[in-house]
XYZ file of C-alpha atoms in Angstrom:
190
model
C 16.842 22.197 9.182
C 14.239 24.804 8.254
C 15.099 24.550 4.548
C 14.655 20.772 4.690
C 11.263 21.130 6.360
C 10.092 23.806 3.893
C 11.314 21.647 1.000
C 9.450 18.603 2.325
C 6.302 20.699 2.778
C 6.478 22.016 -0.788
C 7.406 18.737 -2.471
C 5.134 16.414 -0.515
C 2.415 19.072 -0.375
C 2.338 19.293 -4.158
C 2.225 15.510 -4.333
C -0.614 15.428 -1.782
C -3.142 17.590 -3.589
C -5.242 14.583 -4.589
C -5.209 13.443 -0.944
C -6.023 16.741 0.780
C -8.117 18.514 -1.862
C -9.311 16.045 -4.506
C -11.067 18.641 -6.689
C -8.322 21.266 -6.561
C -6.334 19.796 -9.435
C -9.344 19.799 -11.759
C -10.310 23.365 -10.784
C -6.727 24.595 -11.227
C -6.432 22.804 -14.560
C -9.684 24.444 -15.737
C -8.475 27.880 -14.663
C -4.804 27.638 -15.729
C -5.093 25.189 -18.606
C -3.309 21.835 -18.783
C 0.101 23.390 -19.530
C -0.247 26.077 -16.877
C -1.228 23.546 -14.220
C 1.606 21.182 -15.110
C 4.080 24.078 -15.164
C 3.010 25.314 -11.719
C 3.039 21.788 -10.314
C 6.515 21.146 -11.745
C 7.839 24.481 -10.460
C 6.584 23.896 -6.888
C 7.844 20.289 -6.929
C 11.259 21.325 -8.251
C 11.579 24.129 -5.696
C 10.692 21.648 -2.955
C 13.181 19.086 -4.250
C 16.000 21.645 -4.427
C 15.250 22.796 -0.867
C 15.170 19.175 0.349
C 18.568 18.432 -1.191
C 20.133 21.698 -0.014
C 18.529 21.600 3.441
C 19.495 17.961 3.992
C 23.071 18.733 2.952
C 23.283 21.603 5.430
C 21.699 19.522 8.218
C 24.304 16.787 7.715
C 27.075 19.227 8.698
C 25.733 19.465 12.258
C 23.908 16.174 12.836
C 21.567 15.744 15.779
C 21.729 12.040 16.626
C 18.404 10.585 17.732
C 19.473 6.936 17.685
C 22.452 4.856 16.635
C 21.371 1.824 14.629
C 23.231 -1.446 15.257
C 25.670 -2.276 12.440
C 23.749 -5.396 11.306
C 20.836 -3.188 10.179
C 23.001 -2.003 7.308
C 22.629 -5.494 5.794
C 18.884 -5.408 6.356
C 18.818 -2.065 4.542
C 20.541 -3.646 1.537
C 17.869 -6.345 1.505
C 14.959 -3.891 1.700
C 16.503 -1.774 -1.049
C 16.812 -4.716 -3.456
C 13.310 -4.399 -4.981
C 13.203 -0.585 -4.979
C 14.640 0.123 -8.437
C 12.823 -2.789 -10.131
C 9.569 -1.420 -8.671
C 10.359 2.064 -9.981
C 10.907 0.669 -13.472
C 7.777 -1.504 -13.155
C 5.724 1.647 -12.507
C 6.495 2.758 -16.065
C 6.622 -0.659 -17.756
C 3.161 -2.263 -17.628
C 3.413 -5.929 -16.735
C 2.490 -8.429 -14.059
C 4.471 -6.579 -11.397
C 2.529 -3.367 -11.976
C -0.773 -5.257 -12.079
C -0.040 -7.114 -8.833
C 1.398 -4.115 -6.959
C -1.130 -1.602 -8.364
C 1.148 1.278 -7.315
C 4.753 0.042 -7.509
C 6.187 3.564 -7.184
C 4.548 4.011 -3.783
C 5.790 0.580 -2.707
C 9.300 1.618 -3.797
C 9.097 4.873 -1.823
C 7.917 3.020 1.303
C 10.719 0.446 1.047
C 13.343 3.125 0.329
C 12.260 5.290 3.250
C 11.887 2.423 5.743
C 15.239 0.920 4.734
C 17.001 4.223 5.253
C 15.361 4.755 8.651
C 16.841 1.411 9.716
C 20.407 2.526 9.140
C 20.292 6.297 9.713
C 19.397 7.925 12.996
C 19.946 11.662 12.773
C 17.130 14.182 13.047
C 17.535 15.128 9.369
C 17.326 11.455 8.350
C 14.208 10.882 10.421
C 12.571 14.016 9.000
C 13.445 13.150 5.402
C 12.790 9.420 5.332
C 9.999 9.535 7.914
C 8.136 12.213 5.940
C 8.398 10.229 2.706
C 7.319 7.015 4.453
C 4.326 8.698 6.085
C 3.346 10.368 2.809
C 3.544 7.102 0.850
C 1.432 5.252 3.431
C -1.208 8.004 3.486
C -1.225 8.254 -0.312
C -1.708 4.491 -0.693
C -4.584 4.524 1.793
C -6.173 7.468 -0.008
C -5.859 5.688 -3.351
C -7.898 2.800 -1.953
C -10.635 5.221 -0.913
C -10.790 7.313 -4.078
C -13.344 6.516 -6.735
C -11.949 4.192 -9.373
C -11.117 6.098 -12.528
C -10.242 4.719 -15.903
C -6.474 4.849 -16.069
C -4.694 5.574 -19.302
C -2.249 2.703 -19.255
C -0.397 0.970 -22.012
C -1.116 -2.719 -22.471
C 1.106 -5.087 -20.522
C 3.996 -6.440 -22.533
C 5.406 -9.895 -21.781
C 9.008 -8.803 -21.292
C 8.347 -5.635 -19.299
C 8.737 -7.423 -15.966
C 12.061 -8.896 -17.047
C 13.224 -5.486 -18.270
C 12.142 -3.837 -14.992
C 13.963 -6.444 -12.901
C 17.182 -6.482 -14.940
C 17.399 -2.689 -15.295
C 16.363 -2.179 -11.665
C 19.005 -4.541 -10.315
C 21.636 -2.986 -12.600
C 20.806 0.501 -11.305
C 20.813 -0.840 -7.732
C 24.307 -2.280 -8.259
C 25.418 1.039 -9.781
C 24.048 2.919 -6.765
C 25.715 0.639 -4.247
C 29.052 0.642 -6.035
C 29.335 4.257 -7.150
C 26.312 6.534 -7.600
C 25.236 6.791 -3.953
C 28.678 8.070 -2.986
C 28.784 10.426 -5.978
C 25.251 11.826 -5.506
C 24.823 11.678 -1.725
C 28.434 11.784 -0.545
C 28.192 8.595 1.493
C 29.072 5.087 0.389
C 26.551 2.474 1.544
C 29.445 0.001 1.630
C 31.160 1.904 4.407
């Protein structure tokens, strides 16, 4: 469990620099250079991600059950997960979805985490999904309070929303049918 917690601290900590210390990124970039800053950020994030995956895998071998969700919540989880992959694609494909959601990646993380908390009740699940949900909520609140900066975004293209939805739903179907079992070791279908 310790590896999972350390991984979450590293990964979410790196992704929380703008929340906790808004000027730190600019100071680090000035001192290390753009490439040095990005390299350090990527290294810390990757180390955190690896520890999350490894620590979660170890924790699943000796689960501590906090709650047992009723079976019908599995169907609710499928419903909440439906927009997750389209939102992830919309974050990188400027269109009406991205304009309306403002931060579709954060919305996707919140939906993903909440959906998984509905159908998983071990301590490791609550730590993993609860930490990501809390982080995404805090990050979204902090984004509303930060000064508005000119974003370097590509112009919206008419078909980007359609591409995001079609690709997102295709990836979702792939995850339900095969990839979740292959990557995570558990089939969402039972």
